Short mmCIF file of C-alpha atoms in Angstrom, two decimals:
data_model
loop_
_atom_site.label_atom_id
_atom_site.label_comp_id
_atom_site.label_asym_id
_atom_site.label_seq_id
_atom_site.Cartn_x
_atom_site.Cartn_y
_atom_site.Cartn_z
CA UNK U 1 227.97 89.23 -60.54
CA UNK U 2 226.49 89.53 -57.02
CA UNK U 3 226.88 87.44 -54.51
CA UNK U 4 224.31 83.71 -54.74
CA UNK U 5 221.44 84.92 -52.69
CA UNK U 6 221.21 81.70 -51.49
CA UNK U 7 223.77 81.83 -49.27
CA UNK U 8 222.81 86.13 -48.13
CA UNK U 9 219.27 84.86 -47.19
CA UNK U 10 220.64 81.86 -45.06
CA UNK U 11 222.53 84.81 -43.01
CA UNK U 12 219.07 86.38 -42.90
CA UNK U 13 216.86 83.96 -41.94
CA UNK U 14 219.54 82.53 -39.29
CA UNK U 15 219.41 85.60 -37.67
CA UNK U 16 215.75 85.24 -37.22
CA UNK U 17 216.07 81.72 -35.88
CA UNK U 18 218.95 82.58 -33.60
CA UNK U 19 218.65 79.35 -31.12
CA UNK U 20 217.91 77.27 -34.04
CA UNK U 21 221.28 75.92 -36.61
CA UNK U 22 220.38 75.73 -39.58
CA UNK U 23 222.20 73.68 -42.86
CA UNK U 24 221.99 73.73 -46.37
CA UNK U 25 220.31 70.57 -47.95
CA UNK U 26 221.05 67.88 -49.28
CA UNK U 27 224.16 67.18 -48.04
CA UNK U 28 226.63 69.82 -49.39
CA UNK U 29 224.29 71.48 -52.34
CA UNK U 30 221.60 74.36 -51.67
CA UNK U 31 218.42 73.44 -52.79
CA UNK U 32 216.68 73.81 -48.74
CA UNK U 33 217.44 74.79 -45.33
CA UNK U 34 217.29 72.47 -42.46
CA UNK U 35 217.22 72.37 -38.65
CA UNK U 36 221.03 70.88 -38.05
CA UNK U 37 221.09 67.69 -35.69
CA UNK U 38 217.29 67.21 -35.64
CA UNK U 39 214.44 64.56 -37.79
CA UNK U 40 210.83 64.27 -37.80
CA UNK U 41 208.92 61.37 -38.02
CA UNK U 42 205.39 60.39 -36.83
CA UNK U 43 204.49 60.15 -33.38
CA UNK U 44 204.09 57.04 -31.50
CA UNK U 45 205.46 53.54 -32.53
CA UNK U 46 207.04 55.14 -35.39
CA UNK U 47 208.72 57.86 -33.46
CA UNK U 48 210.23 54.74 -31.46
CA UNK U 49 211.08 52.90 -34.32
CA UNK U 50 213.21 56.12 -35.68
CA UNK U 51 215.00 56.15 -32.18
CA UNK U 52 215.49 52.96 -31.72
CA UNK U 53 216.78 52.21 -35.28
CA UNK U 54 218.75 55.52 -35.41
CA UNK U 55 220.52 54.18 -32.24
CA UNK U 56 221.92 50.79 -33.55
CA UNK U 57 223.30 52.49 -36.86
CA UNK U 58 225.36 55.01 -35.02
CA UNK U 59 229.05 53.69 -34.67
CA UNK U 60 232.48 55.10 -33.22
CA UNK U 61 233.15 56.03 -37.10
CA UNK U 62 230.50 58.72 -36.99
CA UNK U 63 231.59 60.73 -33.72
CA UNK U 64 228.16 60.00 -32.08
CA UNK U 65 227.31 58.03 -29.01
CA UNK U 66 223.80 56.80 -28.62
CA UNK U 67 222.96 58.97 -25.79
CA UNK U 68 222.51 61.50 -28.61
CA UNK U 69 219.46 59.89 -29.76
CA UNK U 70 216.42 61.37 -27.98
CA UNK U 71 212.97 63.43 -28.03
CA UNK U 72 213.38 66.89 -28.46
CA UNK U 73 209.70 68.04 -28.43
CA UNK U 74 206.08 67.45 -28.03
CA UNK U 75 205.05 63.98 -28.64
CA UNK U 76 201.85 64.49 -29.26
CA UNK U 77 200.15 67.37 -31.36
CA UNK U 78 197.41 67.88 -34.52
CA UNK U 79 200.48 67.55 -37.14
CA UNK U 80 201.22 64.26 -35.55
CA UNK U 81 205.08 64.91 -35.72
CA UNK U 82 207.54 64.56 -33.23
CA UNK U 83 211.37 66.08 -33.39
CA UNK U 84 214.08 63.84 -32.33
CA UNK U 85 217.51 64.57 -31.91
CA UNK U 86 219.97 62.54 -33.32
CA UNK U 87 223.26 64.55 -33.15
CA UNK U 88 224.53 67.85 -31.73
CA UNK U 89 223.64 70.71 -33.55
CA UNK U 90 226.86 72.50 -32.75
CA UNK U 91 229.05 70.03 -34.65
CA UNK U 92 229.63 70.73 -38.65
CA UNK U 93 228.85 74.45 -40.64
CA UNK U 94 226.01 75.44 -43.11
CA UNK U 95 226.98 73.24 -45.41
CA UNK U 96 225.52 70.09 -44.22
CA UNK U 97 224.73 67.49 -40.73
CA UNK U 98 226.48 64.47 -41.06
CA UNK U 99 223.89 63.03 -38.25
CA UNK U 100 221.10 63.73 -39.95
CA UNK U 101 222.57 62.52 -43.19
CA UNK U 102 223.43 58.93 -41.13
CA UNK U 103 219.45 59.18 -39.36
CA UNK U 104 218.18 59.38 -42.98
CA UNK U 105 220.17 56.65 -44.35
CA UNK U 106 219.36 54.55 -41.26
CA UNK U 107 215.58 54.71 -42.24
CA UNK U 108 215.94 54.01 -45.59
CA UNK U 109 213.97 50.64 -45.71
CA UNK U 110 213.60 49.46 -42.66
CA UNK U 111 212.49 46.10 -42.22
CA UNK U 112 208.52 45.41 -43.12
CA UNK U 113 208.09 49.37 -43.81
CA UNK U 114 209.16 49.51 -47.56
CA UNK U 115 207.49 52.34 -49.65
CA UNK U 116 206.37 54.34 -46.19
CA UNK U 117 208.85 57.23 -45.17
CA UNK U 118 209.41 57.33 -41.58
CA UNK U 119 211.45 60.00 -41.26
CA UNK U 120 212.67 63.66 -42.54
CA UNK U 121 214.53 66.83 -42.11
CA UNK U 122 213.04 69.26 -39.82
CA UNK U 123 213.12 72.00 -42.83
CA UNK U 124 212.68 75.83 -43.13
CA UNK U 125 209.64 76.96 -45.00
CA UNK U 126 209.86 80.20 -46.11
CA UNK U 127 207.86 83.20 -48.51
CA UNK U 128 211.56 83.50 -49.85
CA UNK U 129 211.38 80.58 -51.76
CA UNK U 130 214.79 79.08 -52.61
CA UNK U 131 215.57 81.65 -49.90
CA UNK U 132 215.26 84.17 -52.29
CA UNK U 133 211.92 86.35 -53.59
CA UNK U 134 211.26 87.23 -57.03
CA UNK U 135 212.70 90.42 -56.41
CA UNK U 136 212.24 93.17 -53.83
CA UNK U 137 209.48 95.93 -53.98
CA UNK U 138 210.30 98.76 -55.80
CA UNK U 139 208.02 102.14 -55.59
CA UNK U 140 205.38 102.76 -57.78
CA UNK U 141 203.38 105.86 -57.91
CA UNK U 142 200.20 106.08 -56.68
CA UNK U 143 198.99 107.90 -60.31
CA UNK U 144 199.68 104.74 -62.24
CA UNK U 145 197.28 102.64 -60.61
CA UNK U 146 197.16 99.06 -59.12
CA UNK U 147 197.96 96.09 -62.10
CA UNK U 148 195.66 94.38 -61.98
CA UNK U 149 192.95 96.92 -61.49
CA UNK U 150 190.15 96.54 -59.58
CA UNK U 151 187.45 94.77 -61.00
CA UNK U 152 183.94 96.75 -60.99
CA UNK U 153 182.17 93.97 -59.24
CA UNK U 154 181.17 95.16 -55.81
CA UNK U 155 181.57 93.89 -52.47
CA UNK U 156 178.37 92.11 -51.02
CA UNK U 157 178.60 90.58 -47.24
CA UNK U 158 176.38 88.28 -47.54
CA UNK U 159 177.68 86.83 -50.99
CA UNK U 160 181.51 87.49 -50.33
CA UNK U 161 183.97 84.77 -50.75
CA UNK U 162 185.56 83.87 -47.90
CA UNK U 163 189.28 83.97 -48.41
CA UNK U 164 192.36 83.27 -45.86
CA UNK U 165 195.51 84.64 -46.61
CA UNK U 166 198.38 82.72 -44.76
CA UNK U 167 200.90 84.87 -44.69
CA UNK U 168 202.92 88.33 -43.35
CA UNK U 169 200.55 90.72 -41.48
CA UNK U 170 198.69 93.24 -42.64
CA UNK U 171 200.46 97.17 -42.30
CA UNK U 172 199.47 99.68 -39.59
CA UNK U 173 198.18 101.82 -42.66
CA UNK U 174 196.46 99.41 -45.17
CA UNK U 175 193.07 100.75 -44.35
CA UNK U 176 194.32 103.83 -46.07
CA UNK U 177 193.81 101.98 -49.44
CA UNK U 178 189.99 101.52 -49.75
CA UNK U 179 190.24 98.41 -51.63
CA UNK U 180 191.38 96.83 -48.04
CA UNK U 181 188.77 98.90 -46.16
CA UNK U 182 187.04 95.73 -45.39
CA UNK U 183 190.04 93.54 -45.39
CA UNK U 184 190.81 91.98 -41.40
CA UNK U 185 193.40 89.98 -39.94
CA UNK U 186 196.76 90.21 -37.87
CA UNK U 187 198.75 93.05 -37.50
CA UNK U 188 202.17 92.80 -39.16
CA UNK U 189 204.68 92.87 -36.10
CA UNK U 190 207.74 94.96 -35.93
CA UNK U 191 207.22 96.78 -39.40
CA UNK U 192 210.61 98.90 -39.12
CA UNK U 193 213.66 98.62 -37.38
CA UNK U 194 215.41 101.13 -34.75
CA UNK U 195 216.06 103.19 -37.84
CA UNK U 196 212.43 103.71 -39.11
CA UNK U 197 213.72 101.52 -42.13
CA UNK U 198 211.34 99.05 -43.38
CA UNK U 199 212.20 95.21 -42.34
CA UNK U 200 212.38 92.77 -45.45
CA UNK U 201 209.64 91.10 -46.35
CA UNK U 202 206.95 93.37 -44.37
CA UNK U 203 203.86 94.37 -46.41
CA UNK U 204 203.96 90.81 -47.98
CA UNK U 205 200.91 89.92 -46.62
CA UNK U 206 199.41 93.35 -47.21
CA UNK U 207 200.60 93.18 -50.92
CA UNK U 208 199.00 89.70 -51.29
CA UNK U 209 195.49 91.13 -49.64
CA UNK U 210 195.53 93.97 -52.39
CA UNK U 211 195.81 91.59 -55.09
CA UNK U 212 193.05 89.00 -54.35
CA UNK U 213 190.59 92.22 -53.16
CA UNK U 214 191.49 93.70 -56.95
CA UNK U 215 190.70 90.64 -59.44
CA UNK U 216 187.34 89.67 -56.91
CA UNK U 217 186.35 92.92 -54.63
CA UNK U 218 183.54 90.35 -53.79
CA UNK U 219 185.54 88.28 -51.00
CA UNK U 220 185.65 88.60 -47.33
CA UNK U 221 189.56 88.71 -46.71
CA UNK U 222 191.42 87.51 -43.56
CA UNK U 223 195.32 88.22 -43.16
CA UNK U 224 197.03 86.04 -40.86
CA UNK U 225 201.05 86.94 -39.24
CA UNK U 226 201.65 83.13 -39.79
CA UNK U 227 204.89 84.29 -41.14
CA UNK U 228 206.51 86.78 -39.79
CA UNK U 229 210.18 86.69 -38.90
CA UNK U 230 211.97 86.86 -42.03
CA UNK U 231 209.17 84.88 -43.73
CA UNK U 232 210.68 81.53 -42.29
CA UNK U 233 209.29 78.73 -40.32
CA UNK U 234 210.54 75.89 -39.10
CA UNK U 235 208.38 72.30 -40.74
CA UNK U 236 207.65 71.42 -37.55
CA UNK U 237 205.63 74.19 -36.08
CA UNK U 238 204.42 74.68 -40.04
CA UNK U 239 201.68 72.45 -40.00
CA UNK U 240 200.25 73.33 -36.65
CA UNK U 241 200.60 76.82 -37.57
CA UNK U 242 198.04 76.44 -40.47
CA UNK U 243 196.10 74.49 -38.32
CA UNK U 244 196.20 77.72 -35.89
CA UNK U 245 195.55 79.88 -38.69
CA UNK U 246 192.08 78.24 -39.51
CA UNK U 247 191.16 77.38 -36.25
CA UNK U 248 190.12 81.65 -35.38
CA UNK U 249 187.52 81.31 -38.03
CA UNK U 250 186.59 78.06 -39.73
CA UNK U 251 187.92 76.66 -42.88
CA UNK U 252 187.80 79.45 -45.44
CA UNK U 253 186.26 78.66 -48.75
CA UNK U 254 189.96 79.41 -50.43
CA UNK U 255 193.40 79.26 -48.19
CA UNK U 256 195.74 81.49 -50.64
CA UNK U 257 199.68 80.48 -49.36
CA UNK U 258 202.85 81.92 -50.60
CA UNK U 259 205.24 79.66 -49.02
CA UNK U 260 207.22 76.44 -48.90
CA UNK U 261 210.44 74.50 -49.74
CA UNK U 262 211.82 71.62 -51.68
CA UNK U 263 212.51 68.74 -50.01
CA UNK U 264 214.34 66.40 -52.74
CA UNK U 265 211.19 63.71 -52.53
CA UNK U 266 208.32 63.66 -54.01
CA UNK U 267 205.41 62.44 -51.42
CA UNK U 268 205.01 65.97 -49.73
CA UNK U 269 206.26 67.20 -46.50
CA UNK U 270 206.13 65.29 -43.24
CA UNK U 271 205.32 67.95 -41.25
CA UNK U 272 201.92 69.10 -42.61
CA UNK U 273 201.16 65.60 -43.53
CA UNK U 274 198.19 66.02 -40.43
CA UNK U 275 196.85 69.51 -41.83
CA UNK U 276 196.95 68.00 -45.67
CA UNK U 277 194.38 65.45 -44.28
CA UNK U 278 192.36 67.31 -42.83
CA UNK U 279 192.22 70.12 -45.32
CA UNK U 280 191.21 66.97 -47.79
CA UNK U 281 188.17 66.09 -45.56
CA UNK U 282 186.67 69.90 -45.76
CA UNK U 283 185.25 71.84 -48.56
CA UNK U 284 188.21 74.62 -48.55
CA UNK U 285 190.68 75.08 -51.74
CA UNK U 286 194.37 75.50 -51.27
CA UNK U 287 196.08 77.96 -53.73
CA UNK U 288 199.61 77.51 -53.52
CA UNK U 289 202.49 79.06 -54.94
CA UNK U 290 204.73 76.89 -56.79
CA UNK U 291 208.11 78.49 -55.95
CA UNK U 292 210.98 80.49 -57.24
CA UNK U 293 213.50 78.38 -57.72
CA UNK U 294 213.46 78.21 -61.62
CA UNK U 295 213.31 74.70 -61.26
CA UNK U 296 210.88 71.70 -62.25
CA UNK U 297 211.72 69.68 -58.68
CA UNK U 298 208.84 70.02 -56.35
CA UNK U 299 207.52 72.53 -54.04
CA UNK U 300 205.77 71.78 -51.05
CA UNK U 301 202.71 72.23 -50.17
CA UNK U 302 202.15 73.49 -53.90
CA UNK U 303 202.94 70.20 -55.44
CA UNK U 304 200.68 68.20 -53.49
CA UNK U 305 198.15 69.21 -56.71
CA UNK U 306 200.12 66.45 -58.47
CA UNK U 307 199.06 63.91 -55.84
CA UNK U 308 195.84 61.56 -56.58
CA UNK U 309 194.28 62.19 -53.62
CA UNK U 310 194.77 65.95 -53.80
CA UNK U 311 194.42 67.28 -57.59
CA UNK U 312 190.88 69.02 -56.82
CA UNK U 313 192.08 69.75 -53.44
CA UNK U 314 195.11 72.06 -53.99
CA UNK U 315 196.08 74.42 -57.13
CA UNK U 316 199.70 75.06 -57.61
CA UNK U 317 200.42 78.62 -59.43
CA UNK U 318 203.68 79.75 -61.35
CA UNK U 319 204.51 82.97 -62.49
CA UNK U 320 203.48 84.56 -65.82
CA UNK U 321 206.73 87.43 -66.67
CA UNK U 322 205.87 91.12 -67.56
CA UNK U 323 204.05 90.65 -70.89
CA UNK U 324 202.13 87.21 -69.87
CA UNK U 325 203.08 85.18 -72.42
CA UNK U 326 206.23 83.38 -71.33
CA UNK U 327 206.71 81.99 -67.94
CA UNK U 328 208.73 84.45 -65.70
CA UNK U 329 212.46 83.89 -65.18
CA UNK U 330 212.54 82.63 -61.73
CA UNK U 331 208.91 80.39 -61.40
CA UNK U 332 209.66 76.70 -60.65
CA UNK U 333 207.74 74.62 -63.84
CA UNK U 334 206.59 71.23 -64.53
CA UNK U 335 203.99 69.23 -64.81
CA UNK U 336 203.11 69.40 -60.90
CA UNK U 337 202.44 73.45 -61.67
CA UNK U 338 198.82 73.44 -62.62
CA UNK U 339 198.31 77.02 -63.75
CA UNK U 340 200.16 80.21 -64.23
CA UNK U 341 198.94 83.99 -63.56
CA UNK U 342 201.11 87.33 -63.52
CA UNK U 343 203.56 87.22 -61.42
CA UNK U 344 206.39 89.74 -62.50
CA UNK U 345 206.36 93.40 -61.67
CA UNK U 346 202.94 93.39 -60.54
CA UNK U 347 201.66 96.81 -58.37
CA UNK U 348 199.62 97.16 -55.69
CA UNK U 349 199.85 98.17 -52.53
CA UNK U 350 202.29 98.19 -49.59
CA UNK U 351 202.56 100.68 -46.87
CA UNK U 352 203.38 104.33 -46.97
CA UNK U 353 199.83 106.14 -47.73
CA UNK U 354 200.46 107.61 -44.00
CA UNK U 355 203.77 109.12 -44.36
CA UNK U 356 207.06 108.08 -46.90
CA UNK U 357 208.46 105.13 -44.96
CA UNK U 358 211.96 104.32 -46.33
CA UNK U 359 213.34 101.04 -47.36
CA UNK U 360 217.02 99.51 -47.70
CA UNK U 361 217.62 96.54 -50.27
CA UNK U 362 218.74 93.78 -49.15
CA UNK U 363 220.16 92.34 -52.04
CA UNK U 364 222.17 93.70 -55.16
CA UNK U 365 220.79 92.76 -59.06
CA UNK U 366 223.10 91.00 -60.83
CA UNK U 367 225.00 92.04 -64.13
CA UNK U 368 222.93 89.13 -66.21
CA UNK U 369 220.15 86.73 -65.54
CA UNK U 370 221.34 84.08 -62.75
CA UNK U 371 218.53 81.86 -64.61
CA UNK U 372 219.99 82.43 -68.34
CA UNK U 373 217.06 84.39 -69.35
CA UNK U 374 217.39 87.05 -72.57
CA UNK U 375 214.97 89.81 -71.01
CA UNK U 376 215.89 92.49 -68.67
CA UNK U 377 214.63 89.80 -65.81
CA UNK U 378 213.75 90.72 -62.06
CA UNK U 379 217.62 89.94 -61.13
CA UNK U 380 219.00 92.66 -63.11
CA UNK U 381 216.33 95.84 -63.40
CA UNK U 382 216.47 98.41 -61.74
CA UNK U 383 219.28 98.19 -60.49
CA UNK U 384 220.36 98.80 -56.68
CA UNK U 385 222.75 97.50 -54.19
CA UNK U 386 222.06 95.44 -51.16
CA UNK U 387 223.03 95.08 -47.23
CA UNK U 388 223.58 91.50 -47.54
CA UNK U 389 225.56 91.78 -50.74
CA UNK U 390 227.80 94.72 -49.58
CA UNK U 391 229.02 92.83 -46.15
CA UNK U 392 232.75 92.62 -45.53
CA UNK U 393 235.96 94.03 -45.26
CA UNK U 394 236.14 94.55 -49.33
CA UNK U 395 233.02 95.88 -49.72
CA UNK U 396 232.51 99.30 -51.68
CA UNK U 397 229.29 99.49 -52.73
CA UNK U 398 226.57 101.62 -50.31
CA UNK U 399 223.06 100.17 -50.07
CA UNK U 400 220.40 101.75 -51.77
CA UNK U 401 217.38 103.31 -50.38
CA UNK U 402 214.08 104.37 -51.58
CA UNK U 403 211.04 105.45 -50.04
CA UNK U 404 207.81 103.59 -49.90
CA UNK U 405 204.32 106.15 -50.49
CA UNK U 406 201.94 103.09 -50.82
CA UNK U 407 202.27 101.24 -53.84
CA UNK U 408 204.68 99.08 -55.22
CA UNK U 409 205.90 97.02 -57.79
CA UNK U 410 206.76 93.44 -56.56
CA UNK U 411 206.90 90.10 -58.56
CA UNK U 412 207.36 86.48 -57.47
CA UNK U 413 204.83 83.04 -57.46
CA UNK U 414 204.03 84.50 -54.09
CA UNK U 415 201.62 87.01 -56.26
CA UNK U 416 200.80 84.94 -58.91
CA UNK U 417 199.26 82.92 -56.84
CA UNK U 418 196.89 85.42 -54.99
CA UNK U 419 195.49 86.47 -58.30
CA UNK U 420 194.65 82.66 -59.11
CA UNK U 421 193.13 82.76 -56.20
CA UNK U 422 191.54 85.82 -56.69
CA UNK U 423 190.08 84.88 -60.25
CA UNK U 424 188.83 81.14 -58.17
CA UNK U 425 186.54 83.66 -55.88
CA UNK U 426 185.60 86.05 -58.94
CA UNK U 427 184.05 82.63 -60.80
CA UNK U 428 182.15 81.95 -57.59
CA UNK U 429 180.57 84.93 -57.41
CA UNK U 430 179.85 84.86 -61.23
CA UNK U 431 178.48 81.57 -61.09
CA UNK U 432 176.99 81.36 -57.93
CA UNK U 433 179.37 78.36 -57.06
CA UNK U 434 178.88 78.07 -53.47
CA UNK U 435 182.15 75.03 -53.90
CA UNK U 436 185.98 76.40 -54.39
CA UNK U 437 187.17 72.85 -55.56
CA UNK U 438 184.45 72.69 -58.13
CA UNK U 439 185.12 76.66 -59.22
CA UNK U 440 188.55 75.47 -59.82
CA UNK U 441 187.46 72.54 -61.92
CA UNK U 442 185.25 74.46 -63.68
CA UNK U 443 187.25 77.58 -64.33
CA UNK U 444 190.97 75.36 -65.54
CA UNK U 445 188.06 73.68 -68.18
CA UNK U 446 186.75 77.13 -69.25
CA UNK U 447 190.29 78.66 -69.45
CA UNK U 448 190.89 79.25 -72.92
CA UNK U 449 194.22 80.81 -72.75
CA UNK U 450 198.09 79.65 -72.73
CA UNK U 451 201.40 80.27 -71.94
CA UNK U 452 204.48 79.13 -73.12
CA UNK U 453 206.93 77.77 -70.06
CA UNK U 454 210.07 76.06 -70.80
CA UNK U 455 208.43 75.02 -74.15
CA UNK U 456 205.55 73.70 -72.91
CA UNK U 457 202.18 75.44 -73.30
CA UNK U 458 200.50 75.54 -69.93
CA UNK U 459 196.98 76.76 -68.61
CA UNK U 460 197.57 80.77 -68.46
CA UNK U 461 194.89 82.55 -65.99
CA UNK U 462 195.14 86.26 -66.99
CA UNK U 463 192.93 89.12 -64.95
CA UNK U 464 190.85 91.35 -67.47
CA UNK U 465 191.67 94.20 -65.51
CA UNK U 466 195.27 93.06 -65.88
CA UNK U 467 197.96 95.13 -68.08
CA UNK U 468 200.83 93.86 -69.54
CA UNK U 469 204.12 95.00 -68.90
CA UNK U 470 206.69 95.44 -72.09
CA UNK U 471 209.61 92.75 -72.09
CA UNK U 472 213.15 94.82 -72.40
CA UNK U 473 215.37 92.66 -74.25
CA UNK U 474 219.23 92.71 -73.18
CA UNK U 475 220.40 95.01 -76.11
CA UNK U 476 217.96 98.13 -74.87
CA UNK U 477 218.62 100.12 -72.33
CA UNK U 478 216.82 98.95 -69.59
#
């Protein structure tokens, strides 16, 4: 059995944050990643209130003086959040920060406040949910085709569907695919290393921008780099990040975002508390994917669809496996996850069309299913070996390699939920539904088709250009 990935893509995204420590949350489990020695809470009186309380409940017993209490960052800004330090970030390994752990419990209930949070972990919000994607692309050839296919609709510019993909950049070649001839947005920065070997997580973005222009061809796309760096970003530059990403061309009529984190509660995330708001007061619909964690506790900003004041505001998206009729082995679940699409082993297109660009995993599949699934899931086929996976004085195994010639296979929630978003744009332009919100009323009371997930049946939103892909059980070769 391989190594947890967990604890691999901590090394990777610490080496992206290198002035930043980072824990595992809460306390000593792994569930989230946190900025060590460091809370949020709302600017102003409340931001006091955190420092002031934080101060009196620090004693001899926990190491810390009060001097360690203080700002450490803008007080003022469009998310509203301020970062205070409460401890030294040095003190204490990955596995947990005892002075965040006290600043928490200090702000439990304080006095007069009861039932409104005032304070948080400054956490790491990543495309590698649970720190760890679906899987990682694999090559596909160019001759089998894109799944799902385009549809035949064609692109109009003055009927298009305005959708903003928040995400990776888009590939120095993607205009080599015609789909994303029209397609605009950031570049994706540093796409290879010293090498020429592709970074992970590169082409995200690009892969995401292929899927939404295949199930509606009829939408004006916009990539933005929002998350580059190993996919990670810390909560507190989140939410004024997606206020960034909006601000260089309006609100879009759809935001499609494959990214977030757990945060043990269940009242959303502090940080992007001031973009939720605001996103509430426009017309603009947030597809969001709902993690792959394999677990029902919620995903933020996905979950927020299970909040009153958000339901027709946000749709959270799981992941449909291979043959679309069972939920795929790694998509969180619950009642919180409002539809599912495809999500495993999907294929469109990366980078490549140019010239063969190679690739190095990152991780190694395991011998069975970390989740307990019975199929051949995304952790075990096809097999490879990984960097991460292979480090240390006992390793034997050498990465593998492959080369990338534009297309790939790639699964996760992070797709599923472009081609929700995708089939949101394709009902607008069928309908003439000017409003996303009300397309995604209309087209979840339409829907006619289910899924079973964890024994539930849930809404199941299936492309017709869409093809299955046969489950392998564990006795056949895979």
């Amino acid at each position: 059995m391989a190594p947890q990935r967990f604890h691999e893509q901590f090394d990777q995204i610490q080496r992206s944050m290198p002035d930043i420590p980072l824990a595992m949350g809460p306390d000593d489990s792994a569930e989230f990643f946190y900025e060590k020695g460091v809370v949020l809470a709302r600017d102003g009186e409340e931001a006091r209130l955190v420092e002031d309380t934080v101060r009196t409940h620090f004693t001899e017993a926990t190491g810390l003086t009060a001097d360690s209490v203080r700002r450490a960052g803008p007080e003022t800004n469009r998310s509203g959040i301020t970062r205070i330090q409460v401890g030294d970030p040095g003190h204490g390994d990955r596995r947990g920060d005892r002075a965040v752990a006290n600043a928490l419990r200090a702000l439990r209930e304080p006095e007069g406040r009861a039932g409104r949070r005032l304070v948080s972990r400054n956490h790491v919000v990543s495309i590698a949910v649970n720190a760890c994607p679906g899987d990682e692309p694999v090559p596909a050839p160019l001759t089998q085709g894109a799944n799902p296919a385009p549809a035949e609709a064609g692109y109009d510019a003055d009927t298009a569907v305005d959708v903003l993909v928040i995400d990776t950049g888009l590939m120095h070649d993607y205009r080599s695919y015609p789909l994303l001839a029209h397609v605009q947005g950031d570049p994706q920065i540093k796409e290879t290393d010293a090498a020429g070997v592709l970074q992970q997580y590169v082409g995200h973005g690009t892969f995401i921008a292929g899927l939404v222009a295949a199930v509606s061809p009829n939408t004006e796309v916009t990539v933005r780099n929002t998350l580059n760096d190993a996919g990670a970003i810390l909560e507190s530059d989140f939410g004024e990040a997606l206020f960034a990403a909006v601000d260089q061309n309006g609100w879009p009529d759809v935001i499609s975002l494959s990214a977030g984190t757990t945060n043990g509660r269940t009242d959303g995330l502090l940080g992007v508390e001031g973009f939720m708001q605001a996103l509430r007061g426009q017309r603009t619909l947030l597809v969001a994917a709902a993690g792959n964690n394999a677990s029902a506790t919620p995903f933020w900003p996905a979950a927020y669809a299970d909040l009153p004041d958000y339901r027709d505001v946000v749709l959270s998206v799981g992941a449909l496996r291979g043959d679309g009729e069972h939920g795929a082995c790694f998509s969180n679940h619950g009642a919180w996850v409002k539809a599912y699409a495809p999500g495993e082993r999907l294929i469109g297109p990366l980078t490549g069309f140019d010239a063969p660009t190679p690739y190095t995993y990152q991780h190694s599949t395991y011998d069975a299913c970390r989740f307990g699934f019975t199929y051949s899931c995304t952790c075990q086929y096809p097999t490879h070996t990984g960097v991460l996976s292979q480090q240390g004085a006992n390793s034997t195994g050498k990465p593998d390699q492959v080369m990338f010639e534009g297309f790939a296979h790639w699964s996760g929630t992070s797709f599923a939920t472009p081609v929700a978003a995708g089939l949101v744009a394709a009902y607008m332009t069928a309908n003439k539904e000017s409003d996303a919100r009300a397309a995604r009323t209309q087209l979840l009371a339409a829907n006619t088709e289910y899924a079973e997930v964890r024994g539930a049946h849930v809404p199941a939103l299936r492309p017709p250009t869409w093809r299955p892909v046969p489950v392998v059980p564990l006795s056949a070769p895979a």
